[in-house]
N, C-alpha and C. Protein backbone atom coordinates (compact mmCIF):
# COMPACT_ATOMS: atom_id res chain seq x y z
N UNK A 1 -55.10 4.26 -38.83
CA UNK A 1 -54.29 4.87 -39.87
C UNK A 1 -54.74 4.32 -41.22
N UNK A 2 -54.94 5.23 -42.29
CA UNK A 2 -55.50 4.86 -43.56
C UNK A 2 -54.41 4.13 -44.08
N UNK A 3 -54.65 3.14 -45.34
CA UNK A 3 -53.90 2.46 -45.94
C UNK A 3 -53.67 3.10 -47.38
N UNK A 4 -52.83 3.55 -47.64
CA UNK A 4 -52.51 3.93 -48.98
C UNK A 4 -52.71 3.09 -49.99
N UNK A 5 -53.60 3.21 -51.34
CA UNK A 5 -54.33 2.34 -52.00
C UNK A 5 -52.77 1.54 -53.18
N UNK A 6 -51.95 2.75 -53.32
CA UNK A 6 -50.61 2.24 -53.99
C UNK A 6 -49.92 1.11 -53.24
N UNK A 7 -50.14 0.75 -52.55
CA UNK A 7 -49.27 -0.44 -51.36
C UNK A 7 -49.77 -1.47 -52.39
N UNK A 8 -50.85 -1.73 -52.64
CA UNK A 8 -51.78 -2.77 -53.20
C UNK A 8 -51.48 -3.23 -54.67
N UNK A 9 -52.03 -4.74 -54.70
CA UNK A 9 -51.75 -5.13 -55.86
C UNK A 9 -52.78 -6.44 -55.99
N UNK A 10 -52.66 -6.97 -57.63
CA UNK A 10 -53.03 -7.61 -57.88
C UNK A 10 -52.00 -9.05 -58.65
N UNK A 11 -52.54 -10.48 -57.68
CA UNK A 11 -51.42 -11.95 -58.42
C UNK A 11 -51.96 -12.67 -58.77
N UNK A 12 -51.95 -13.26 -60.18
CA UNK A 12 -52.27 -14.52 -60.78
C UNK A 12 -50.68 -15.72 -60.68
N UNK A 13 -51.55 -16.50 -59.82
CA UNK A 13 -50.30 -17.61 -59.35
C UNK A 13 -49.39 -16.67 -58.88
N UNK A 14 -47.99 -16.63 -59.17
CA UNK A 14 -46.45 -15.72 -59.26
C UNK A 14 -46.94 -14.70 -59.46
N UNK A 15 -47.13 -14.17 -60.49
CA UNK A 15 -47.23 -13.07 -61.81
C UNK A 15 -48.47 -11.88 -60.59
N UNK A 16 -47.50 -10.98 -61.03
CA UNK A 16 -48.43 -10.08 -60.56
C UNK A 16 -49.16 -8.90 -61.93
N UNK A 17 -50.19 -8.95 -61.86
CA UNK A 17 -50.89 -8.11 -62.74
C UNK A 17 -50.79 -6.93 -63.03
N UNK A 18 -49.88 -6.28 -63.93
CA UNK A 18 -49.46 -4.93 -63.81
C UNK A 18 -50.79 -4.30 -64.72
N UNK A 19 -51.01 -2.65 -64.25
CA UNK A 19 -51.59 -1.84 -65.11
C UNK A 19 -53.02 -1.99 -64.14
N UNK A 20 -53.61 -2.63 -62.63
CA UNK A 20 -54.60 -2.56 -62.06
C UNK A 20 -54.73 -1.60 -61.41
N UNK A 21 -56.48 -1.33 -61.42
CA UNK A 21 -57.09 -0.12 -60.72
C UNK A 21 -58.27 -0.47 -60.53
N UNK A 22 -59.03 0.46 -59.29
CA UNK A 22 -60.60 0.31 -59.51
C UNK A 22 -60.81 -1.15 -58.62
N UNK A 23 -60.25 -2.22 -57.74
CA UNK A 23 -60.19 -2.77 -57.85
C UNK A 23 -61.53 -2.96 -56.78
N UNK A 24 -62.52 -3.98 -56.61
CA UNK A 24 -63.28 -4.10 -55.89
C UNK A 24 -63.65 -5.85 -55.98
N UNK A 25 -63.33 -6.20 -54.60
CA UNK A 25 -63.46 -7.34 -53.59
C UNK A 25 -64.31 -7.30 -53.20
N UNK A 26 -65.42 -8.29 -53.00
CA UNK A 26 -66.21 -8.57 -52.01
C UNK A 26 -66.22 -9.82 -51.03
N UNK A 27 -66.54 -9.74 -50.49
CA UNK A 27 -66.14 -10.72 -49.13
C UNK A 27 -67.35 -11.01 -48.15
N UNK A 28 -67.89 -11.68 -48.17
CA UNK A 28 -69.08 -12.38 -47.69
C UNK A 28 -69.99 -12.97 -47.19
N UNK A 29 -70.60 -13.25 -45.91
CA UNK A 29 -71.60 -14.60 -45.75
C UNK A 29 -73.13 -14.73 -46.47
N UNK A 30 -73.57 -15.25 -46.94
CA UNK A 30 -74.81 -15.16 -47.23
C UNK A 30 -75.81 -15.33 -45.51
N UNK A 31 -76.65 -14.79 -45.53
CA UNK A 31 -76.87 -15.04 -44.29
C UNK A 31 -78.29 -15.79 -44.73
N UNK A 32 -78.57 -16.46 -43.71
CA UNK A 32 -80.39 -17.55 -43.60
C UNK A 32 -81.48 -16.90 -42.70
N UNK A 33 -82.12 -16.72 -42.95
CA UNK A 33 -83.47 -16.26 -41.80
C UNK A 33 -83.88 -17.14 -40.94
N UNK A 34 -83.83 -16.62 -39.91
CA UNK A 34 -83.61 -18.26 -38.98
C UNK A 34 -84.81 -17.94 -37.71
N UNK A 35 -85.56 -16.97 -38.28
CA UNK A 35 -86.97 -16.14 -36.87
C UNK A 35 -87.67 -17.03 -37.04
N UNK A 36 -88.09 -17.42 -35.68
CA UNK A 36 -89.07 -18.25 -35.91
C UNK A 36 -90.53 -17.21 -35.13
N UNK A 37 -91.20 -18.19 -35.09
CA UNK A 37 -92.86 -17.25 -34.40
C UNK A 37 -92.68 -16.68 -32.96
N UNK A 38 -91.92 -17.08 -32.25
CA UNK A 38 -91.90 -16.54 -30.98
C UNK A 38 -90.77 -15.37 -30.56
N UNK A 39 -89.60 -15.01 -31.83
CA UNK A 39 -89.02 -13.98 -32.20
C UNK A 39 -89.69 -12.69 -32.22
N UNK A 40 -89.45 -11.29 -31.37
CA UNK A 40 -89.89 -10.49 -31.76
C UNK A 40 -89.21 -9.38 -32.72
N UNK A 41 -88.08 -10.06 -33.14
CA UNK A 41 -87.19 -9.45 -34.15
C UNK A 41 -86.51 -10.56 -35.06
N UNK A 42 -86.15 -10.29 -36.61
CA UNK A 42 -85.48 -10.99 -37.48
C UNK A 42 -84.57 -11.21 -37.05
N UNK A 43 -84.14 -12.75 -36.86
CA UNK A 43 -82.70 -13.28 -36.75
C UNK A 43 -82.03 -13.57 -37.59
N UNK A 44 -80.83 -13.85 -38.28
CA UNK A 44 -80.04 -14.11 -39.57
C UNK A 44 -79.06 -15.15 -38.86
N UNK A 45 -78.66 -15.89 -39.52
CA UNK A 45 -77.60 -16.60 -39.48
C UNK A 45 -76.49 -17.14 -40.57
N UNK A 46 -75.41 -16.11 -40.50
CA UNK A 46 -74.55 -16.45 -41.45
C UNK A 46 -74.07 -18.14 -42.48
N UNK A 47 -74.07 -18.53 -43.32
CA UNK A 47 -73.65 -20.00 -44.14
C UNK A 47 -72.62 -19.14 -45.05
N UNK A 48 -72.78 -20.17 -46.10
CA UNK A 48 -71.51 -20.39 -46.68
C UNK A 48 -70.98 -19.02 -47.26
N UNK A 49 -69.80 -18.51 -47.53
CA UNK A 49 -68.77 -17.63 -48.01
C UNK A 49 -68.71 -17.58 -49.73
N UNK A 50 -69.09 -16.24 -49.79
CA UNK A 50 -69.18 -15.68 -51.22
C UNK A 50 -68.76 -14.85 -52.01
N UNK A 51 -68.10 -14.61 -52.41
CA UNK A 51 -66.81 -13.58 -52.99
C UNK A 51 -66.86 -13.36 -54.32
N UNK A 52 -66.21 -12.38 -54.49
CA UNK A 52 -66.24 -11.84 -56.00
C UNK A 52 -65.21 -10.98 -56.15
N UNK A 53 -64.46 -10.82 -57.55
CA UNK A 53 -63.26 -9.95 -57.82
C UNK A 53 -63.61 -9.54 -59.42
N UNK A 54 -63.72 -7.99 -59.31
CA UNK A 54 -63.08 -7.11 -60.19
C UNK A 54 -62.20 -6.28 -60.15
N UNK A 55 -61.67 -6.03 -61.38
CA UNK A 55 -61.05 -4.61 -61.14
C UNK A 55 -60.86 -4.47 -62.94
N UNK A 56 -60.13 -3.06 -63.65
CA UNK A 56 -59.68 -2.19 -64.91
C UNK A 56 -58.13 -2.86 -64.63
N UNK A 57 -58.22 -2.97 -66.15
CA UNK A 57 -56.45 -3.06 -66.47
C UNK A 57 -56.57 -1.30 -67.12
N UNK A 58 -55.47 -1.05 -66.85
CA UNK A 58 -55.33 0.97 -67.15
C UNK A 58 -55.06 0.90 -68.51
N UNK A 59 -54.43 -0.31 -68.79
CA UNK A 59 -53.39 -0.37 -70.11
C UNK A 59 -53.05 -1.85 -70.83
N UNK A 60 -53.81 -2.16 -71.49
CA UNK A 60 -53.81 -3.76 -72.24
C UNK A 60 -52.29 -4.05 -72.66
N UNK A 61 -51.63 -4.99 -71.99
CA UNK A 61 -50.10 -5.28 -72.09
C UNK A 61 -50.01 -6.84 -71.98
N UNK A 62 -50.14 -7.58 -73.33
CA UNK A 62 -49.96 -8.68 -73.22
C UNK A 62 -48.63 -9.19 -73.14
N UNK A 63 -47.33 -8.27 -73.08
CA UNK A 63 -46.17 -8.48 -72.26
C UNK A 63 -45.86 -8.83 -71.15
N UNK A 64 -47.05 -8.06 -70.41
CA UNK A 64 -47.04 -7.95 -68.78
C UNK A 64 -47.25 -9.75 -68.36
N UNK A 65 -46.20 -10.42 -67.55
CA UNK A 65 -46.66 -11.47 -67.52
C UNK A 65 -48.07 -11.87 -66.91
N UNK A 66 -48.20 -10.72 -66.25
CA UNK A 66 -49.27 -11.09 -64.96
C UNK A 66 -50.82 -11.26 -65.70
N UNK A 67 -50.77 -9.73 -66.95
CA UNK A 67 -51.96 -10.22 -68.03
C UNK A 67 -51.58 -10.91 -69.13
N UNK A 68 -50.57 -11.71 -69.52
CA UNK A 68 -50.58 -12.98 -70.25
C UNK A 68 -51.44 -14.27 -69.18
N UNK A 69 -50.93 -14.11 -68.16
CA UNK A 69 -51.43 -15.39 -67.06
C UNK A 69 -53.06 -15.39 -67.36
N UNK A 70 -53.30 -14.06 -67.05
CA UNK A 70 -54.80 -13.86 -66.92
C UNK A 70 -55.45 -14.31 -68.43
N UNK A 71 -54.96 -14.12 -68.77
CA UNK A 71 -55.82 -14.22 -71.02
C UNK A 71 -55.38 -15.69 -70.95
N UNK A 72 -54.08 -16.18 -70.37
CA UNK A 72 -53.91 -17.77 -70.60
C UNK A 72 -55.05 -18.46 -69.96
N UNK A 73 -55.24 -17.70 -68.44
CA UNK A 73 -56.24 -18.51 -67.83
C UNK A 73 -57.68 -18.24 -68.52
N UNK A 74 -58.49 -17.59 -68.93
CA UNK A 74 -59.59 -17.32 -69.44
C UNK A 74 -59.60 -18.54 -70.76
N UNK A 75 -58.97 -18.25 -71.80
CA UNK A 75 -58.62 -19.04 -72.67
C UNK A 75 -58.75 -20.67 -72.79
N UNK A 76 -58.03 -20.65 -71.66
CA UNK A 76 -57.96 -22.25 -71.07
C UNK A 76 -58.58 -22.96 -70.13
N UNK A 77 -59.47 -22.09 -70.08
CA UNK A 77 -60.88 -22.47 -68.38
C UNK A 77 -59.84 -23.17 -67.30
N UNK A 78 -58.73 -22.19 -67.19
CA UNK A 78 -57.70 -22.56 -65.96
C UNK A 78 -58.24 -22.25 -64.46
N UNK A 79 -58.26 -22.80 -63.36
CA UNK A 79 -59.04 -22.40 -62.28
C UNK A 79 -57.24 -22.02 -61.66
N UNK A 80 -57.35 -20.50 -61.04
CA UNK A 80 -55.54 -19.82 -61.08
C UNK A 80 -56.26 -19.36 -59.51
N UNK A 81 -55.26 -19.02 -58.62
CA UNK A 81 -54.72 -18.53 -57.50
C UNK A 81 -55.01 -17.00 -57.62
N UNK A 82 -55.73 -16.59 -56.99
CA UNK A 82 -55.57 -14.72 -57.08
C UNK A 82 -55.16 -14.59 -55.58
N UNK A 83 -54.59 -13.37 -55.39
CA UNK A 83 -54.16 -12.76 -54.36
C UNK A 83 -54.30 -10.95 -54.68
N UNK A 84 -55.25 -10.96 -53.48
CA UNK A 84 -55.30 -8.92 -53.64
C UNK A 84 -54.93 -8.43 -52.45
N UNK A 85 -53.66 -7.91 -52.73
CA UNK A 85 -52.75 -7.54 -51.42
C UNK A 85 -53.44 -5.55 -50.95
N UNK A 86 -53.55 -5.56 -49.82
CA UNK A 86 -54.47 -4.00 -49.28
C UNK A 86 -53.29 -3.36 -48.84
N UNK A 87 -52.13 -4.19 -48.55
CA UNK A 87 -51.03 -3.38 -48.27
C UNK A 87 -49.92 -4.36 -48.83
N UNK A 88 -48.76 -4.16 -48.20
CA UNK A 88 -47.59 -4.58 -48.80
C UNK A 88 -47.25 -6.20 -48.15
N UNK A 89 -47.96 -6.49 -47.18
CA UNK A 89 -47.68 -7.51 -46.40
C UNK A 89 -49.51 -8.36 -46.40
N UNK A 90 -50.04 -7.70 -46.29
CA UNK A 90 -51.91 -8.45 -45.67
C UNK A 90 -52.70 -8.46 -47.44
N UNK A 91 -53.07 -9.78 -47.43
CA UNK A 91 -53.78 -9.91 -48.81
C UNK A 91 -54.93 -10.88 -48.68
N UNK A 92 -55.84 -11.21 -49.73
CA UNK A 92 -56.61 -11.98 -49.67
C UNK A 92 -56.50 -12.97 -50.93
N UNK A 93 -56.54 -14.21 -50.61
CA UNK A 93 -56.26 -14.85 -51.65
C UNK A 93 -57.32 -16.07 -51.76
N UNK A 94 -58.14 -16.71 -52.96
CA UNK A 94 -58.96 -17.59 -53.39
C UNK A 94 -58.52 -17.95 -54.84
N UNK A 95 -58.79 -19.22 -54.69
CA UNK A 95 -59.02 -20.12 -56.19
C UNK A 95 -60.01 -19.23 -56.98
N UNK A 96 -59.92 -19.13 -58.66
CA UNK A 96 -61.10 -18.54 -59.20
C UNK A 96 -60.79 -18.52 -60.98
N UNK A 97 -61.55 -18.64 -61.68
CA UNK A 97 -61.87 -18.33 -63.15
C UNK A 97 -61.85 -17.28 -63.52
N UNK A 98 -61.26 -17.02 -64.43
CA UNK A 98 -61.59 -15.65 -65.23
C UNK A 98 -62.55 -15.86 -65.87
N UNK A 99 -63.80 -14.80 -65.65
CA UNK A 99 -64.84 -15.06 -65.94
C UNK A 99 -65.24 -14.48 -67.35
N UNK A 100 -64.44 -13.05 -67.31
CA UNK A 100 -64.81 -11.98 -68.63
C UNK A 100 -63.66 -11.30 -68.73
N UNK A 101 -63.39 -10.77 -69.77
CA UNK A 101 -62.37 -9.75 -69.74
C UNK A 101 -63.20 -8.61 -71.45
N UNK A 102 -63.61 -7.99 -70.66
CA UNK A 102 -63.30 -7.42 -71.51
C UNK A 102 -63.13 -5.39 -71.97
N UNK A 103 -62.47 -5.70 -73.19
CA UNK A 103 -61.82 -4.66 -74.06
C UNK A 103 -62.41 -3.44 -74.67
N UNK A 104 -61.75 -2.67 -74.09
CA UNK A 104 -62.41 -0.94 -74.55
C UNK A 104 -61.20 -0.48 -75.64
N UNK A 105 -61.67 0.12 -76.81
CA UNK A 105 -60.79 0.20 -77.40
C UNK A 105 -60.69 1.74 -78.02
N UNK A 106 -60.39 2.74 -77.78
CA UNK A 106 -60.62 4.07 -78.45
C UNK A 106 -59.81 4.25 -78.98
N UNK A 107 -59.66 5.34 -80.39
CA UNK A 107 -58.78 5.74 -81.16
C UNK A 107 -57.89 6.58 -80.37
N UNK A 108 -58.16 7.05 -79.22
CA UNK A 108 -57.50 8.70 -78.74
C UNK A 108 -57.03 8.33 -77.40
N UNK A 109 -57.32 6.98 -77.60
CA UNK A 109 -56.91 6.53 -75.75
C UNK A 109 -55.36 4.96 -75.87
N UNK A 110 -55.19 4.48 -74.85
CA UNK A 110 -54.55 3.04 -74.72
C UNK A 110 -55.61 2.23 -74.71
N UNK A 111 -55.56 0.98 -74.82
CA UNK A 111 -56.68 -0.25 -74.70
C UNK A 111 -56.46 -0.54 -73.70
N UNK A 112 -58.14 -0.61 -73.29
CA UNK A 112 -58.00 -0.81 -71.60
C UNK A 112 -58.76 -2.52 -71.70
N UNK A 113 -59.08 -2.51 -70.22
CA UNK A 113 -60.06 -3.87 -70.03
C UNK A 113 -60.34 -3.67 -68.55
N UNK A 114 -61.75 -4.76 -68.50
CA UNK A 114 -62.67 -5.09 -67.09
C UNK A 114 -62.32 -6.17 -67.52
N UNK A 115 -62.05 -6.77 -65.95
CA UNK A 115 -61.75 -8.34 -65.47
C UNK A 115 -62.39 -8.26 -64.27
N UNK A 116 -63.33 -9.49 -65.01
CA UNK A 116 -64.47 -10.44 -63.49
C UNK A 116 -63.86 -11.86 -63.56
N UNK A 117 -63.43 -11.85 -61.97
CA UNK A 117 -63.26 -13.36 -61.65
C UNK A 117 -64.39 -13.70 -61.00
N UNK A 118 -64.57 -15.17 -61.00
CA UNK A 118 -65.33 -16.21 -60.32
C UNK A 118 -64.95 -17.00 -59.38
N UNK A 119 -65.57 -17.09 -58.62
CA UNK A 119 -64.77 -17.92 -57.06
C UNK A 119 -64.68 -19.71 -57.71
N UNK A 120 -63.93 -20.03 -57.30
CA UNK A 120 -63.81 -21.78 -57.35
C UNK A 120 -63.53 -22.28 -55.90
N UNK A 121 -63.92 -21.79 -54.36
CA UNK A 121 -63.46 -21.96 -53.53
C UNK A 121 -63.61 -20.83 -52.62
N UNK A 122 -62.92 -21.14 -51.20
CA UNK A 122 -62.92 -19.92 -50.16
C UNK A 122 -62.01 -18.82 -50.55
N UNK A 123 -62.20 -17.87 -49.68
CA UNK A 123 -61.56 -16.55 -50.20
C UNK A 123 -60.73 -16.37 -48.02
N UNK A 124 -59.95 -16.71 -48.58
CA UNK A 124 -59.06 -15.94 -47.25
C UNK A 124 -58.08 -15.08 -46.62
N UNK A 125 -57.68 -14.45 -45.54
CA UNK A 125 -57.24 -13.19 -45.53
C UNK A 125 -55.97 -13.40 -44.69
N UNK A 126 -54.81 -13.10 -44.75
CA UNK A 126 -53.83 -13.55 -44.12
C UNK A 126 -52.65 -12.04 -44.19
């Protein structure tokens, strides 16, 4: 059964990030080449765990506590708690930096933004 993408959300610490979309997780092993000469096919072997988080704010709202958290943390090279929930109950959550944020600004539109976090740690799924 498909998961309806509205279930989902985005949390800095508490604060949940209002105005997210677009959101894209990656989730990871790097893998090692591990064939040796008597292999008649490439073997891989998964190491360490590598992750990455973006996503669009729809609507720049430094009211919203969830993007005050986020501009506090960037600001303050705060290493913050994310959590990206796929439904209403199952999320993934890692330590991480706000890496970039940034601001689109049109006369005819709302002010939007791209936010890249940086991992500080594992990324796990619960």
């Amino acid at each position: 059964m498909p998961t309806a993408g509205y279930l989902g959300k985005i949390m800095i610490g508490s604060d949940t990030i209002g105005n997210t979309a677009n959101v894209r997780l990656t989730n990871k092993k790097n893998m090692v080449d591990v064939t040796s000469l008597q292999d008649s096919a490439v073997k891989n072997f998964p190491t360490i765990q590598e992750w990455s988080l973006s996503f669009d704010l729809t609507a720049f709202d430094l009211s919203d506590s969830g993007q005050s958290a986020l501009m506090s943390a960037l600001t303050n090279n705060t290493k913050s708690t994310f959590k990206v929930y796929v439904d209403s109950t199952h999320y993934y959550s890692g330590d991480g930096y706000v890496e970039s944020v940034d601001i689109n600004v049109d006369a005819k539109d709302v002010v939007k933004a791209s936010v890249t976090i940086s991992p500080a740690g594992a990324m796990t799924y619960t």
